[in-house]
Amino acid sequence: MTDPGLRTGIGFDFHRLVEGRELILGGVKIPHAKGLLGHSDADVLLHAICDALLGACGLDDIGVHFPDDDPAYKGVSSLELLKKTCALVHANGYRIVNVDAVVLAEAPKIMPFRREIINRILQAMRTAAPQSLNLKATTTEGCGTIGRAEGIGAMATALIARRPTDRDEDP
């Protein structure tokens, strides 16, 4: 079977909220009493997007490419991880068609920061096409770990398309 040129991927991430850390979502510092615990900046939204993009390319997951036991990634901005992930997508002959993502958090409210988050992500993805990224947020209505504000999760899907090559041109 030949490659139809379109591929999808899905990503999910979750981190615990702890005191003494900044809360970073989508590359934006969000004012909150707690931040996400992790080796990098623990940006669950960007980690989910990276995993969706890597999955679409069939390139394992974020932990393979940016291991949490590698000192090079200690405290790193996940915007840098997203930039490197997008470079991998392009190096494998694909372009990003769109990413659809949702943040799952009881608190803080994400929507006041939505536009800034989208702009940061589009910048890291190196695209100015706002329709290539959709961002939503939801709560779990007080249920479970997220509902008790013990952590924040994110999910993302990505659609990528094979980039045309000179071989694809008609003679």
PDB file of C-alpha atoms in Angstrom:
ATOM      1  CA  MET A   1       0.000   0.000   0.000  1.00  0.00           C
ATOM      2  CA  THR A   2       1.316   3.443  -0.855  1.00  0.00           C
ATOM      3  CA  ASP A   3       1.533   6.275   1.625  1.00  0.00           C
ATOM      4  CA  PRO A   4      -1.564   8.481   1.098  1.00  0.00           C
ATOM      5  CA  GLY A   5       0.453  11.431   2.382  1.00  0.00           C
ATOM      6  CA  LEU A   6      -1.758  12.188   5.388  1.00  0.00           C
ATOM      7  CA  ARG A   7      -1.024  10.935   8.891  1.00  0.00           C
ATOM      8  CA  THR A   8      -2.556  11.586  12.303  1.00  0.00           C
ATOM      9  CA  GLY A   9      -1.170  11.378  15.813  1.00  0.00           C
ATOM     10  CA  ILE A  10      -2.487  11.721  19.334  1.00  0.00           C
ATOM     11  CA  GLY A  11      -0.731  12.954  22.457  1.00  0.00           C
ATOM     12  CA  PHE A  12      -1.547  13.053  26.144  1.00  0.00           C
ATOM     13  CA  ASP A  13       0.356  14.359  29.152  1.00  0.00           C
ATOM     14  CA  PHE A  14      -0.351  14.896  32.821  1.00  0.00           C
ATOM     15  CA  HIS A  15       1.733  16.412  35.639  1.00  0.00           C
ATOM     16  CA  ARG A  16       1.104  16.959  39.337  1.00  0.00           C
ATOM     17  CA  LEU A  17       0.706  20.485  40.688  1.00  0.00           C
ATOM     18  CA  VAL A  18       3.213  21.345  43.424  1.00  0.00           C
ATOM     19  CA  GLU A  19       4.254  24.409  45.377  1.00  0.00           C
ATOM     20  CA  GLY A  20       7.493  26.166  44.484  1.00  0.00           C
ATOM     21  CA  ARG A  21       7.215  25.870  40.685  1.00  0.00           C
ATOM     22  CA  GLU A  22       5.961  28.288  38.049  1.00  0.00           C
ATOM     23  CA  LEU A  23       2.943  27.198  36.032  1.00  0.00           C
ATOM     24  CA  ILE A  24       3.806  27.203  32.332  1.00  0.00           C
ATOM     25  CA  LEU A  25       1.179  26.235  29.742  1.00  0.00           C
ATOM     26  CA  GLY A  26       1.707  26.676  26.034  1.00  0.00           C
ATOM     27  CA  GLY A  27       4.912  28.532  26.782  1.00  0.00           C
ATOM     28  CA  VAL A  28       3.071  31.150  28.842  1.00  0.00           C
ATOM     29  CA  LYS A  29       3.605  31.764  32.560  1.00  0.00           C
ATOM     30  CA  ILE A  30       0.179  31.559  34.189  1.00  0.00           C
ATOM     31  CA  PRO A  31      -0.256  33.175  37.633  1.00  0.00           C
ATOM     32  CA  HIS A  32      -1.110  30.357  40.055  1.00  0.00           C
ATOM     33  CA  ALA A  33      -0.135  29.226  43.554  1.00  0.00           C
ATOM     34  CA  LYS A  34       1.314  25.976  42.191  1.00  0.00           C
ATOM     35  CA  GLY A  35       3.229  24.821  39.150  1.00  0.00           C
ATOM     36  CA  LEU A  36       3.663  21.524  37.349  1.00  0.00           C
ATOM     37  CA  LEU A  37       6.270  19.055  38.548  1.00  0.00           C
ATOM     38  CA  GLY A  38       8.642  17.716  35.917  1.00  0.00           C
ATOM     39  CA  HIS A  39      12.190  17.503  34.598  1.00  0.00           C
ATOM     40  CA  SER A  40      11.660  20.264  32.028  1.00  0.00           C
ATOM     41  CA  ASP A  41       9.251  23.153  32.594  1.00  0.00           C
ATOM     42  CA  ALA A  42       6.541  20.409  32.671  1.00  0.00           C
ATOM     43  CA  ASP A  43       4.359  22.171  30.092  1.00  0.00           C
ATOM     44  CA  VAL A  44       1.717  19.470  29.625  1.00  0.00           C
ATOM     45  CA  LEU A  45       0.122  21.228  26.668  1.00  0.00           C
ATOM     46  CA  LEU A  46       3.320  21.395  24.640  1.00  0.00           C
ATOM     47  CA  HIS A  47       4.267  17.845  25.651  1.00  0.00           C
ATOM     48  CA  ALA A  48       0.916  16.550  24.361  1.00  0.00           C
ATOM     49  CA  ILE A  49       1.382  18.460  21.097  1.00  0.00           C
ATOM     50  CA  CYS A  50       4.925  17.092  20.685  1.00  0.00           C
ATOM     51  CA  ASP A  51       3.668  13.551  21.255  1.00  0.00           C
ATOM     52  CA  ALA A  52       0.861  14.020  18.719  1.00  0.00           C
ATOM     53  CA  LEU A  53       3.314  15.287  16.090  1.00  0.00           C
ATOM     54  CA  LEU A  54       5.887  12.578  16.819  1.00  0.00           C
ATOM     55  CA  GLY A  55       3.162   9.931  16.714  1.00  0.00           C
ATOM     56  CA  ALA A  56       1.921  11.172  13.355  1.00  0.00           C
ATOM     57  CA  CYS A  57       5.443  10.751  11.988  1.00  0.00           C
ATOM     58  CA  GLY A  58       5.865   7.344  13.636  1.00  0.00           C
ATOM     59  CA  LEU A  59       8.830   8.677  15.644  1.00  0.00           C
ATOM     60  CA  ASP A  60       8.204   7.196  19.095  1.00  0.00           C
ATOM     61  CA  ASP A  61       7.364   9.700  21.839  1.00  0.00           C
ATOM     62  CA  ILE A  62       8.689  12.745  23.635  1.00  0.00           C
ATOM     63  CA  GLY A  63      10.453  10.620  26.268  1.00  0.00           C
ATOM     64  CA  VAL A  64      12.564   8.922  23.579  1.00  0.00           C
ATOM     65  CA  HIS A  65      13.629  12.199  21.969  1.00  0.00           C
ATOM     66  CA  PHE A  66      13.952  14.304  25.132  1.00  0.00           C
ATOM     67  CA  PRO A  67      14.548  11.882  28.041  1.00  0.00           C
ATOM     68  CA  ASP A  68      13.770  13.049  31.557  1.00  0.00           C
ATOM     69  CA  ASP A  69      17.077  11.685  32.798  1.00  0.00           C
ATOM     70  CA  ASP A  70      19.124  13.798  30.366  1.00  0.00           C
ATOM     71  CA  PRO A  71      20.621  16.847  32.125  1.00  0.00           C
ATOM     72  CA  ALA A  72      20.386  18.791  28.850  1.00  0.00           C
ATOM     73  CA  TYR A  73      16.608  18.957  29.303  1.00  0.00           C
ATOM     74  CA  LYS A  74      16.571  19.881  33.003  1.00  0.00           C
ATOM     75  CA  GLY A  75      14.353  22.960  33.273  1.00  0.00           C
ATOM     76  CA  VAL A  76      14.258  23.435  29.487  1.00  0.00           C
ATOM     77  CA  SER A  77      11.444  25.443  27.941  1.00  0.00           C
ATOM     78  CA  SER A  78       9.050  23.083  26.220  1.00  0.00           C
ATOM     79  CA  LEU A  79       8.821  25.653  23.422  1.00  0.00           C
ATOM     80  CA  GLU A  80      12.343  24.478  22.527  1.00  0.00           C
ATOM     81  CA  LEU A  81      11.151  20.869  22.546  1.00  0.00           C
ATOM     82  CA  LEU A  82       8.266  21.817  20.248  1.00  0.00           C
ATOM     83  CA  LYS A  83      10.654  23.612  17.860  1.00  0.00           C
ATOM     84  CA  LYS A  84      12.870  20.506  17.718  1.00  0.00           C
ATOM     85  CA  THR A  85       9.825  18.285  17.233  1.00  0.00           C
ATOM     86  CA  CYS A  86       8.596  20.425  14.331  1.00  0.00           C
ATOM     87  CA  ALA A  87      12.076  20.241  12.796  1.00  0.00           C
ATOM     88  CA  LEU A  88      11.830  16.426  12.985  1.00  0.00           C
ATOM     89  CA  VAL A  89       8.426  16.539  11.277  1.00  0.00           C
ATOM     90  CA  HIS A  90       9.891  18.629   8.446  1.00  0.00           C
ATOM     91  CA  ALA A  91      13.081  16.526   8.225  1.00  0.00           C
ATOM     92  CA  ASN A  92      10.888  13.473   7.686  1.00  0.00           C
ATOM     93  CA  GLY A  93       9.207  15.104   4.686  1.00  0.00           C
ATOM     94  CA  TYR A  94       5.981  16.321   6.299  1.00  0.00           C
ATOM     95  CA  ARG A  95       4.287  19.612   7.030  1.00  0.00           C
ATOM     96  CA  ILE A  96       1.860  20.288   9.848  1.00  0.00           C
ATOM     97  CA  VAL A  97      -1.708  20.691   8.630  1.00  0.00           C
ATOM     98  CA  ASN A  98      -3.303  21.266  12.013  1.00  0.00           C
ATOM     99  CA  VAL A  99      -3.145  20.586  15.736  1.00  0.00           C
ATOM    100  CA  ASP A 100      -6.213  20.398  17.968  1.00  0.00           C
ATOM    101  CA  ALA A 101      -5.554  20.481  21.710  1.00  0.00           C
ATOM    102  CA  VAL A 102      -7.422  20.623  24.995  1.00  0.00           C
ATOM    103  CA  VAL A 103      -6.162  21.476  28.476  1.00  0.00           C
ATOM    104  CA  LEU A 104      -7.868  19.664  31.371  1.00  0.00           C
ATOM    105  CA  ALA A 105      -7.664  21.785  34.525  1.00  0.00           C
ATOM    106  CA  GLU A 106      -9.978  22.736  37.339  1.00  0.00           C
ATOM    107  CA  ALA A 107      -7.873  25.817  38.069  1.00  0.00           C
ATOM    108  CA  PRO A 108      -6.567  28.189  36.945  1.00  0.00           C
ATOM    109  CA  LYS A 109      -8.801  29.257  34.102  1.00  0.00           C
ATOM    110  CA  ILE A 110      -6.851  29.006  30.845  1.00  0.00           C
ATOM    111  CA  MET A 111      -9.099  30.958  28.514  1.00  0.00           C
ATOM    112  CA  PRO A 112      -7.854  34.442  29.557  1.00  0.00           C
ATOM    113  CA  PHE A 113      -4.437  33.338  28.252  1.00  0.00           C
ATOM    114  CA  ARG A 114      -5.692  31.513  25.157  1.00  0.00           C
ATOM    115  CA  ARG A 115      -4.626  34.068  22.532  1.00  0.00           C
ATOM    116  CA  GLU A 116      -1.114  34.433  23.986  1.00  0.00           C
ATOM    117  CA  ILE A 117      -0.720  30.651  24.218  1.00  0.00           C
ATOM    118  CA  ILE A 118      -1.829  30.196  20.609  1.00  0.00           C
ATOM    119  CA  ASN A 119       0.592  32.881  19.429  1.00  0.00           C
ATOM    120  CA  ARG A 120       3.520  31.256  21.279  1.00  0.00           C
ATOM    121  CA  ILE A 121       2.722  27.824  19.875  1.00  0.00           C
ATOM    122  CA  LEU A 122       2.288  29.106  16.313  1.00  0.00           C
ATOM    123  CA  GLN A 123       5.607  30.918  16.637  1.00  0.00           C
ATOM    124  CA  ALA A 124       7.361  27.747  17.835  1.00  0.00           C
ATOM    125  CA  MET A 125       5.727  25.758  15.012  1.00  0.00           C
ATOM    126  CA  ARG A 126       6.941  28.467  12.615  1.00  0.00           C
ATOM    127  CA  THR A 127       3.550  29.072  11.095  1.00  0.00           C
ATOM    128  CA  ALA A 128       1.426  32.177  10.937  1.00  0.00           C
ATOM    129  CA  ALA A 129      -1.697  30.252   9.914  1.00  0.00           C
ATOM    130  CA  PRO A 130      -3.997  30.578  12.944  1.00  0.00           C
ATOM    131  CA  GLN A 131      -6.330  27.917  11.531  1.00  0.00           C
ATOM    132  CA  SER A 132      -3.541  25.351  11.967  1.00  0.00           C
ATOM    133  CA  LEU A 133      -4.014  25.390  15.760  1.00  0.00           C
ATOM    134  CA  ASN A 134      -7.140  25.038  17.856  1.00  0.00           C
ATOM    135  CA  LEU A 135      -7.000  25.260  21.644  1.00  0.00           C
ATOM    136  CA  LYS A 136      -9.730  24.424  24.104  1.00  0.00           C
ATOM    137  CA  ALA A 137      -9.913  24.047  27.881  1.00  0.00           C
ATOM    138  CA  THR A 138     -12.241  22.112  30.141  1.00  0.00           C
ATOM    139  CA  THR A 139     -12.638  21.002  33.734  1.00  0.00           C
ATOM    140  CA  THR A 140     -13.661  17.632  35.130  1.00  0.00           C
ATOM    141  CA  GLU A 141     -16.448  19.253  37.173  1.00  0.00           C
ATOM    142  CA  GLY A 142     -14.636  18.566  40.434  1.00  0.00           C
ATOM    143  CA  CYS A 143     -14.117  14.850  39.748  1.00  0.00           C
ATOM    144  CA  GLY A 144     -10.836  12.963  40.123  1.00  0.00           C
ATOM    145  CA  THR A 145      -7.269  14.178  40.390  1.00  0.00           C
ATOM    146  CA  ILE A 146      -7.840  17.038  37.962  1.00  0.00           C
ATOM    147  CA  GLY A 147     -11.081  18.034  39.687  1.00  0.00           C
ATOM    148  CA  ARG A 148      -9.297  18.177  43.042  1.00  0.00           C
ATOM    149  CA  ALA A 149      -6.718  20.502  41.420  1.00  0.00           C
ATOM    150  CA  GLU A 150      -3.916  18.016  42.092  1.00  0.00           C
ATOM    151  CA  GLY A 151      -2.693  18.138  38.501  1.00  0.00           C
ATOM    152  CA  ILE A 152      -3.271  19.329  34.963  1.00  0.00           C
ATOM    153  CA  GLY A 153      -3.551  17.264  31.812  1.00  0.00           C
ATOM    154  CA  ALA A 154      -3.620  17.958  28.097  1.00  0.00           C
ATOM    155  CA  MET A 155      -4.564  16.049  24.969  1.00  0.00           C
ATOM    156  CA  ALA A 156      -3.730  16.855  21.369  1.00  0.00           C
ATOM    157  CA  THR A 157      -4.241  15.471  17.903  1.00  0.00           C
ATOM    158  CA  ALA A 158      -2.162  16.376  14.887  1.00  0.00           C
ATOM    159  CA  LEU A 159      -2.629  16.010  11.157  1.00  0.00           C
ATOM    160  CA  ILE A 160       0.449  16.109   8.969  1.00  0.00           C
ATOM    161  CA  ALA A 161       0.796  15.862   5.191  1.00  0.00           C
ATOM    162  CA  ARG A 162       3.676  14.735   3.028  1.00  0.00           C
ATOM    163  CA  ARG A 163       5.445  17.733   1.517  1.00  0.00           C
ATOM    164  CA  PRO A 164       5.600  17.702  -2.266  1.00  0.00           C
ATOM    165  CA  THR A 165       8.966  16.823  -3.727  1.00  0.00           C
ATOM    166  CA  ASP A 166      10.455  17.345  -7.178  1.00  0.00           C
ATOM    167  CA  ARG A 167       9.610  13.694  -7.908  1.00  0.00           C
ATOM    168  CA  ASP A 168       5.922  14.459  -7.318  1.00  0.00           C
ATOM    169  CA  GLU A 169       5.824  17.002 -10.158  1.00  0.00           C
ATOM    170  CA  ASP A 170       4.228  15.968 -13.439  1.00  0.00           C
ATOM    171  CA  PRO A 171       6.672  15.911 -16.373  1.00  0.00           C
TER     172      PRO A 171
END
